[in-house]
Amino acid sequence: MGQLSFEDDCVIRELDSRYYGFLDLSNSKNAEIRNLVQQTITNLQNYIANGQVHESKNSSDNKNAIQKFEPETQAEHMENTSSQNNDETKPFDKDANEKVSIINEKPQDEHYVNALCKLGHLHLLLGEYTEALSAYQKYLRFRENNYWTNHAFIYGIGVAYFKLRCFKWAIKSFQELLYLSPNFTCANEVHLRLGLMLKHCGEFHIAQKHLQLALLYTYPSTFSELQVKFQIAHLYEVQNKHKAAKDGYEFLLNEKNISLELKADVYRQLGWMYHCVECLGEKKEREANALNFLQKSIEADPKSGQSLYLLGRCYAGINKVHDAFLAYRNSVEKSEGNADTWCSIGVLYQQQNQPTDALQAYICAVQLDKDHKAAWTNLGILYESCGQLRDAYACYLNATKQISFQSSLIRKKQAIRMKKDTIGLSKGLSQRITFLEGQLSQAPLPSITSKRRQLCSIEEAWNLPISLEMNSRQQQTAQMLPRQVTKQSPVQGPPPPYPHSQLSQSPIPSKRIKEDGTGQQEVTHNNGQTSAPNLINISESLNQRNFNAMPESNKNSEQSVVDTFDDISNDIYKQNETIKLERLSHDALSNNEDSRHDYIGTDNADLLTTFKIQMDSKQLMAAVKLLPIDEPPVHCTILQVNAPPPSPPDCPPQKLTRDQLLPPTPSVHLENKKNAFSPQLQEFCLKHPIAVVRGLAGALKLDLGLFSTKTLVEANPDHSVEVRTQVHQSPDENWDTSQGKRVWACISHRSHTTIAKYAQYQASSFQDSLKLILPQDESDKGFPGSQAMSDSDSKDSVSNSNIVLKRKKHKINSKMLRFGTNVDLSDEKKWKPQLTELQKLPAFARVISAANMLSHVGHVILGMNTVQLYMKVPGSRTPGHQENNNFCSININIGPGDCEWFAVPDAYWGGVHNLCEKNNISYLHGSWWPVLEDLYKENIPVYRFIQKPGDLVWVNAGCVHWVQSIGWCNNIAWNVGPLTARQYSLAIERYEWNKVQAFKSIVPMVHLSWNLARNIKVSDTKLFELIKMCLLQTLKNVLHIQEYVKSKGVEIRFNGRGKNEASHYCGQCEVEVFNVLFIKEQEKRHVVHCLSCALKLSPSLQGIVCLEEYRLSELQRVYDSFTLHRTQGLAYTQ
């Protein structure tokens, strides 16, 4: 390795991924450092090459790594169709062959491995993302068992994934980093990137949470506060929360220090909102405001071709054709001519009855973006209007291919916002294609005597010499596209909503489709009058200059916003061209992270191993006093010491037969009360992922009539009911009616009503069904047949698929239904007879019981340690899920109708999670209904059974399940937590994984664990060790936090806890806060913060009040008193 001077060596040791975005090595003023970095990269590459035993294998692996992570289009990443996503469940999974080859290389020493990480950092700082990712991946293969101790590495590989548009892996990397180190030096950068990517993925709620957190930090930043607020306002816009978006944009315009570029972006967004959103005023007023704001945007940024393009769209909307042409021409002159612009020019030409010019413009559009469905559709209409049916047919086929592909990308969130007109265009084109196929099959072959065509064919037009201006601009824009975009590149964005045109009703189209938004269409009559445009966010307007990984027209609102981060960084580069390394050396390089060349881990990692559950509280306190307090305490986990970040497990490797994929559901029939209270019943339930206890109501003489709709209405008619509006489908189907295929996304809309009003709906729907029975023929009855065939604990998938075939014709015209859910029955005054009746249940199934962990929480958790009721009509769906924190659940069908259940054993939940990701649906936040064939292909077994009135379904810990009512019925449900090691282990694993996913755990596992230690004696060794570890970790964290707070000169005030007081969660990040609470001193409404979020508000903790819930002496007493009980106790060993 080449020799460096001592000073140069110190600089290189200091550099890592945390300087990304702050140190601009492309700036001439940093040329000296850039040369040093390039020299070091050469030295490291030589050193690594010499350190490999099998050099040829390494060359192959390096090539494979680069190819494997070559930047692909966003659509490929979001679809997970690229090879890198196949069968992968972790953000750092490796190819098996590469892994074996790398391991065989036998590094000579630790320096070899650390050189790979350093190489990744340096490539990253130079903007060489593919090379950086390749080096990081090789480093990871040697650090599989402790990579999580190197936070700079996780941040670096996350940034590399982000820049290469591998958003799935970037999100996972950043989530792990925030879990491991909430106070990481660049945590604000991480939150911003997560917010942008999650917005792109349609996870709006969690995206907003991250963007809000990015605003709190005081760390050095590559973005301004106003830029983040702009992203938040845009987040409201893409959710169609127009008033909030408008208020956010107007707030930014009132800021004195807003930059011209940001002001141009704000004006552009406001202008387009006024053009599209009807609720913002009368049409004339809106159009005037739209033109005004877009012109102001152009004044602020004269080089913005996008604003000019949108201005042209507005002029076209009010029939100012000449002004529209000028605006489009100026947009092209700014070297930002894109497929959208050319498509709009084509529409104007077509409206002016200039078909040849329209043809040229459309050809420009589809040559720039071969997947531009609007241009293909308009081109087809143009050809059809000229009588050239074969060319029209070809264009329509291209358009429908793109609609079909794009729709699959955004099924989860776009379907929520999608208007009925979207389905209209897809159906209309399909019908039009069918019509043309019929016409063409009967048409005579063309001959030389045939009438001369008005337009050249599509093949000829593709190679037609077009006007110099069009050609030059087309080439100029094409040169801006990256090499990754090829003929085979799939489209990048979701399909815009399309108004339903009348394409299918006439051989010659009477209407033209005019582009609106990023490819959005509006129907334009031949007389030039336009219908009101539907809203689509034109987020290509958000700094297109740096979003150069795809054709501009392919970007939807979320996608284009992702790359505004590049602009944010570039702005900082302009403002801080001479950033020195010292910028991060003082306050930014913190968090106990080793910034030396050797990234082996931190001293804390070694210290943690000294904490063991055999320690008493005095020994624990003494050990804590040895921990450093110059930095905030590291992340607290209640899992095992030095455990990796939690992640979904791999499915069991055993290949299942067809019969094993359809296992019989464990069931038991109770004949009398003695059977119900036998210990064997509880053992039976705990033994299986899910179980059905049949005849329970009869055996215990439960009065289910107390939970009937009639009784509920008489008791509390005005009680609130949450209503979910859903599409009625058969239990084993979930169709996307616009595409005619099965999907995972299960869409429902939330509203509220009262018990009395829902009872009226429930009764009227039953009466309506009676009226429909007589006209039905036998094949249309459907549900009675399915009940007869499915009334078995062992489902026959073949017979069920036969039922599916009979009912498929109903899927397109599916009716909507309303499902009454989450009716709270916790109030003992209102529901005393109902709650008293449930005391007849055996202890393990009761809502409140000493053997139920959830009874020890000490406060109400609605729906978990209280009863909830569900009011159903046929087809009501509870989508796929695991119970909160993996607790067991009890569900009793009140009747009179049946419910059909589907369940997957908890060992396979990682496989279901991966399928959700494959279908672009969030496992935790999303609403999904699995396609059974997808599960079987992935070797995932599914229980399927019918729950009849009076049957109790026991859902064991972690079981994935989804339910649909077959008839009219009510159900009651609640959760229980048996005192077993398995239940506790799954609960804390999910508690920690929820932290990674930024998902709130509604069961406060730390608070619950301390209450369990106070209240019960544990004889199960494994359960004892798990609870004791939780006590150890949390007491250590409490002691360490208090020592740190005292070192800051902050007084800790005793606050205590009130009776039945709820557990506390951080108001910012929603993690549980135990014992040590932080509150802003001057806040009117006191909001609890965790230490990490308190430090974001005030790094010195000045102005922060620190409160203590329990005396340390009490926690020490509980900790020391919790010992393994040697005689048999309440716990079941499992």
Short mmCIF file of C-alpha atoms in Angstrom, two decimals, residues 380-588:
data_model
loop_
_atom_site.label_atom_id
_atom_site.label_comp_id
_atom_site.label_asym_id
_atom_site.label_seq_id
_atom_site.Cartn_x
_atom_site.Cartn_y
_atom_site.Cartn_z
CA GLY A 380 -54.65 5.57 -32.01
CA ILE A 381 -57.60 7.97 -31.96
CA LEU A 382 -55.93 10.05 -34.67
CA TYR A 383 -55.40 7.03 -36.90
CA GLU A 384 -58.93 5.76 -36.30
CA SER A 385 -60.44 9.13 -37.14
CA CYS A 386 -58.53 8.92 -40.45
CA GLY A 387 -59.87 5.42 -41.13
CA GLN A 388 -56.50 3.66 -40.66
CA LEU A 389 -57.74 0.89 -38.39
CA ARG A 390 -54.63 -1.32 -38.45
CA ASP A 391 -52.42 1.52 -37.23
CA ALA A 392 -55.02 2.52 -34.62
CA TYR A 393 -55.15 -1.07 -33.41
CA ALA A 394 -51.36 -1.18 -32.99
CA CYS A 395 -51.36 2.09 -31.02
CA TYR A 396 -54.19 0.99 -28.74
CA LEU A 397 -52.32 -2.23 -27.98
CA ASN A 398 -49.26 -0.24 -26.92
CA ALA A 399 -51.40 1.98 -24.71
CA THR A 400 -53.16 -0.89 -22.94
CA LYS A 401 -49.87 -2.68 -22.30
CA GLN A 402 -48.58 0.33 -20.45
CA ILE A 403 -51.82 0.83 -18.52
CA SER A 404 -51.73 -2.78 -17.41
CA PHE A 405 -48.10 -2.63 -16.34
CA GLN A 406 -48.32 0.67 -14.55
CA SER A 407 -51.48 -0.23 -12.68
CA SER A 408 -49.71 -3.10 -10.99
CA LEU A 409 -47.08 -0.73 -9.61
CA ILE A 410 -49.38 1.36 -7.48
CA ARG A 411 -52.27 -0.92 -6.69
CA LYS A 412 -52.08 -0.29 -2.97
CA LYS A 413 -52.39 3.49 -2.70
CA GLN A 414 -53.43 4.65 -6.14
CA ALA A 415 -56.56 2.52 -5.95
CA ILE A 416 -57.68 4.57 -2.99
CA ARG A 417 -57.48 7.79 -4.93
CA MET A 418 -58.41 6.33 -8.32
CA LYS A 419 -61.60 7.68 -9.81
CA LYS A 420 -64.13 5.58 -11.69
CA ASP A 421 -62.91 7.14 -14.91
CA THR A 422 -59.63 5.25 -14.60
CA ILE A 423 -61.46 2.02 -15.12
CA GLY A 424 -63.32 3.68 -17.96
CA LEU A 425 -60.33 4.22 -20.20
CA SER A 426 -58.92 0.75 -19.64
CA LYS A 427 -62.30 -0.83 -20.36
CA GLY A 428 -62.94 1.54 -23.24
CA LEU A 429 -59.63 0.73 -24.91
CA SER A 430 -60.14 -2.98 -24.39
CA GLN A 431 -63.58 -2.78 -25.96
CA ARG A 432 -62.17 -0.63 -28.75
CA ILE A 433 -59.44 -3.18 -29.42
CA THR A 434 -62.04 -5.96 -29.53
CA PHE A 435 -64.13 -3.93 -31.97
CA LEU A 436 -61.13 -3.25 -34.24
CA GLU A 437 -60.13 -6.92 -34.17
CA GLY A 438 -63.58 -7.77 -35.47
CA GLN A 439 -63.40 -5.08 -38.15
CA LEU A 440 -59.91 -6.06 -39.27
CA SER A 441 -60.74 -9.76 -39.44
CA GLN A 442 -63.47 -8.95 -41.97
CA ALA A 443 -61.54 -6.25 -43.86
CA PRO A 444 -60.16 -7.07 -47.33
CA LEU A 445 -56.43 -7.06 -47.86
CA PRO A 446 -55.05 -3.68 -49.02
CA SER A 447 -54.32 -3.34 -52.73
CA ILE A 448 -52.68 -0.80 -55.01
CA THR A 449 -56.12 0.43 -55.99
CA SER A 450 -57.07 1.18 -52.42
CA LYS A 451 -57.85 4.74 -51.44
CA ARG A 452 -54.72 6.70 -50.56
CA ARG A 453 -54.10 6.94 -46.82
CA GLN A 454 -54.34 10.36 -45.20
CA LEU A 455 -51.44 9.57 -42.82
CA CYS A 456 -48.39 7.40 -43.21
CA SER A 457 -48.40 4.12 -41.27
CA ILE A 458 -47.02 3.87 -37.76
CA GLU A 459 -43.93 2.05 -39.06
CA GLU A 460 -43.27 4.76 -41.64
CA ALA A 461 -44.01 7.56 -39.17
CA TRP A 462 -41.44 6.14 -36.74
CA ASN A 463 -38.69 6.75 -39.30
CA LEU A 464 -40.27 9.80 -40.92
CA PRO A 465 -37.97 12.86 -41.28
CA ILE A 466 -39.63 15.36 -38.98
CA SER A 467 -39.22 19.09 -38.72
CA LEU A 468 -35.75 20.31 -37.79
CA GLU A 469 -36.98 21.88 -34.57
CA MET A 470 -38.77 18.75 -33.41
CA ASN A 471 -35.86 16.52 -34.36
CA SER A 472 -33.18 18.65 -32.71
CA ARG A 473 -35.15 19.04 -29.50
CA GLN A 474 -35.94 15.35 -29.45
CA GLN A 475 -32.26 14.44 -29.78
CA GLN A 476 -31.26 17.04 -27.23
CA THR A 477 -33.66 15.63 -24.67
CA ALA A 478 -32.82 12.05 -25.53
CA GLN A 479 -29.16 12.74 -24.79
CA MET A 480 -30.16 13.78 -21.29
CA LEU A 481 -31.61 10.35 -20.59
CA PRO A 482 -29.31 7.88 -18.83
CA ARG A 483 -28.03 4.77 -20.45
CA GLN A 484 -30.21 2.61 -18.24
CA VAL A 485 -33.37 3.62 -20.09
CA THR A 486 -33.74 1.24 -23.02
CA LYS A 487 -36.49 -0.07 -25.22
CA GLN A 488 -37.32 -2.66 -22.63
CA SER A 489 -37.49 -0.21 -19.76
CA PRO A 490 -40.85 -0.51 -18.06
CA VAL A 491 -42.77 2.63 -17.26
CA GLN A 492 -41.90 4.30 -14.04
CA GLY A 493 -45.03 5.89 -12.69
CA PRO A 494 -48.53 4.81 -11.80
CA PRO A 495 -51.33 5.27 -14.29
CA PRO A 496 -53.19 8.55 -14.03
CA PRO A 497 -56.96 8.52 -13.62
CA TYR A 498 -58.77 8.51 -16.96
CA PRO A 499 -62.30 9.83 -17.48
CA HIS A 500 -64.53 7.24 -19.10
CA SER A 501 -64.61 8.02 -22.79
CA GLN A 502 -67.17 6.78 -25.27
CA LEU A 503 -64.58 4.86 -27.28
CA SER A 504 -66.57 1.67 -27.12
CA GLN A 505 -69.85 3.09 -28.33
CA SER A 506 -69.02 4.20 -31.86
CA PRO A 507 -66.81 2.93 -34.68
CA ILE A 508 -65.43 6.45 -35.15
CA PRO A 509 -64.49 8.24 -31.93
CA SER A 510 -66.49 11.38 -31.32
CA LYS A 511 -64.18 12.60 -28.59
CA ARG A 512 -60.49 13.10 -28.23
CA ILE A 513 -58.46 12.38 -25.17
CA LYS A 514 -56.43 15.32 -24.02
CA GLU A 515 -53.52 14.99 -21.70
CA ASP A 516 -53.89 16.52 -18.26
CA GLY A 517 -51.18 16.29 -15.63
CA THR A 518 -48.44 13.78 -15.85
CA GLY A 519 -50.15 11.88 -18.55
CA GLN A 520 -53.62 12.38 -17.08
CA GLN A 521 -56.34 12.58 -19.70
CA GLU A 522 -59.42 14.69 -20.04
CA VAL A 523 -62.10 14.16 -22.66
CA THR A 524 -62.13 16.99 -25.23
CA HIS A 525 -65.11 17.44 -27.54
CA ASN A 526 -64.56 18.30 -31.18
CA ASN A 527 -66.06 21.73 -30.62
CA GLY A 528 -63.14 22.59 -28.38
CA GLN A 529 -65.05 22.65 -25.09
CA THR A 530 -63.29 20.72 -22.36
CA SER A 531 -64.63 18.92 -19.37
CA ALA A 532 -63.37 19.91 -15.95
CA PRO A 533 -59.87 18.46 -15.50
CA ASN A 534 -59.25 15.88 -12.82
CA LEU A 535 -56.44 16.48 -10.41
CA ILE A 536 -53.09 14.87 -10.85
CA ASN A 537 -50.06 16.28 -9.12
CA ILE A 538 -47.45 17.56 -11.53
CA SER A 539 -44.49 16.83 -9.41
CA GLU A 540 -42.10 16.61 -12.30
CA SER A 541 -42.13 20.31 -11.65
CA LEU A 542 -40.14 19.71 -8.50
CA ASN A 543 -36.61 20.29 -9.72
CA GLN A 544 -36.46 18.14 -12.83
CA ARG A 545 -32.86 19.02 -13.55
CA ASN A 546 -31.49 16.37 -11.23
CA PHE A 547 -34.15 13.73 -11.76
CA ASN A 548 -32.39 12.25 -14.75
CA ALA A 549 -32.72 8.54 -14.23
CA MET A 550 -35.74 8.24 -16.53
CA PRO A 551 -37.85 10.14 -19.07
CA GLU A 552 -39.57 13.04 -17.36
CA SER A 553 -42.98 12.00 -18.55
CA ASN A 554 -42.64 8.75 -16.66
CA LYS A 555 -42.51 10.40 -13.26
CA ASN A 556 -45.49 10.67 -11.05
CA SER A 557 -45.75 13.08 -8.17
CA GLU A 558 -44.10 10.88 -5.58
CA GLN A 559 -41.28 9.74 -7.84
CA SER A 560 -40.11 13.14 -8.91
CA VAL A 561 -40.10 14.41 -5.38
CA VAL A 562 -37.67 11.69 -4.38
CA ASP A 563 -34.95 13.31 -6.37
CA THR A 564 -35.47 16.75 -5.01
CA PHE A 565 -33.04 15.58 -2.39
CA ASP A 566 -30.35 15.92 -5.03
CA ASP A 567 -31.33 19.55 -5.45
CA ILE A 568 -31.33 20.07 -1.72
CA SER A 569 -27.79 18.77 -1.54
CA ASN A 570 -26.71 20.78 -4.56
CA ASP A 571 -28.10 23.96 -3.02
CA ILE A 572 -25.93 23.40 0.02
CA TYR A 573 -22.93 22.80 -2.17
CA LYS A 574 -23.48 26.20 -3.72
CA GLN A 575 -23.83 27.83 -0.34
CA ASN A 576 -20.87 26.07 1.28
CA GLU A 577 -18.34 25.57 -1.46
CA THR A 578 -15.39 25.54 0.90
CA ILE A 579 -16.66 23.17 3.55
CA LYS A 580 -13.74 21.89 5.56
CA LEU A 581 -13.38 18.53 7.23
CA GLU A 582 -13.52 20.26 10.60
CA ARG A 583 -17.20 20.89 10.06
CA LEU A 584 -18.10 17.42 11.26
CA SER A 585 -15.19 16.75 13.53
CA HIS A 586 -16.61 18.52 16.56
CA ASP A 587 -20.33 18.08 17.01
CA ALA A 588 -21.27 15.78 14.18
#
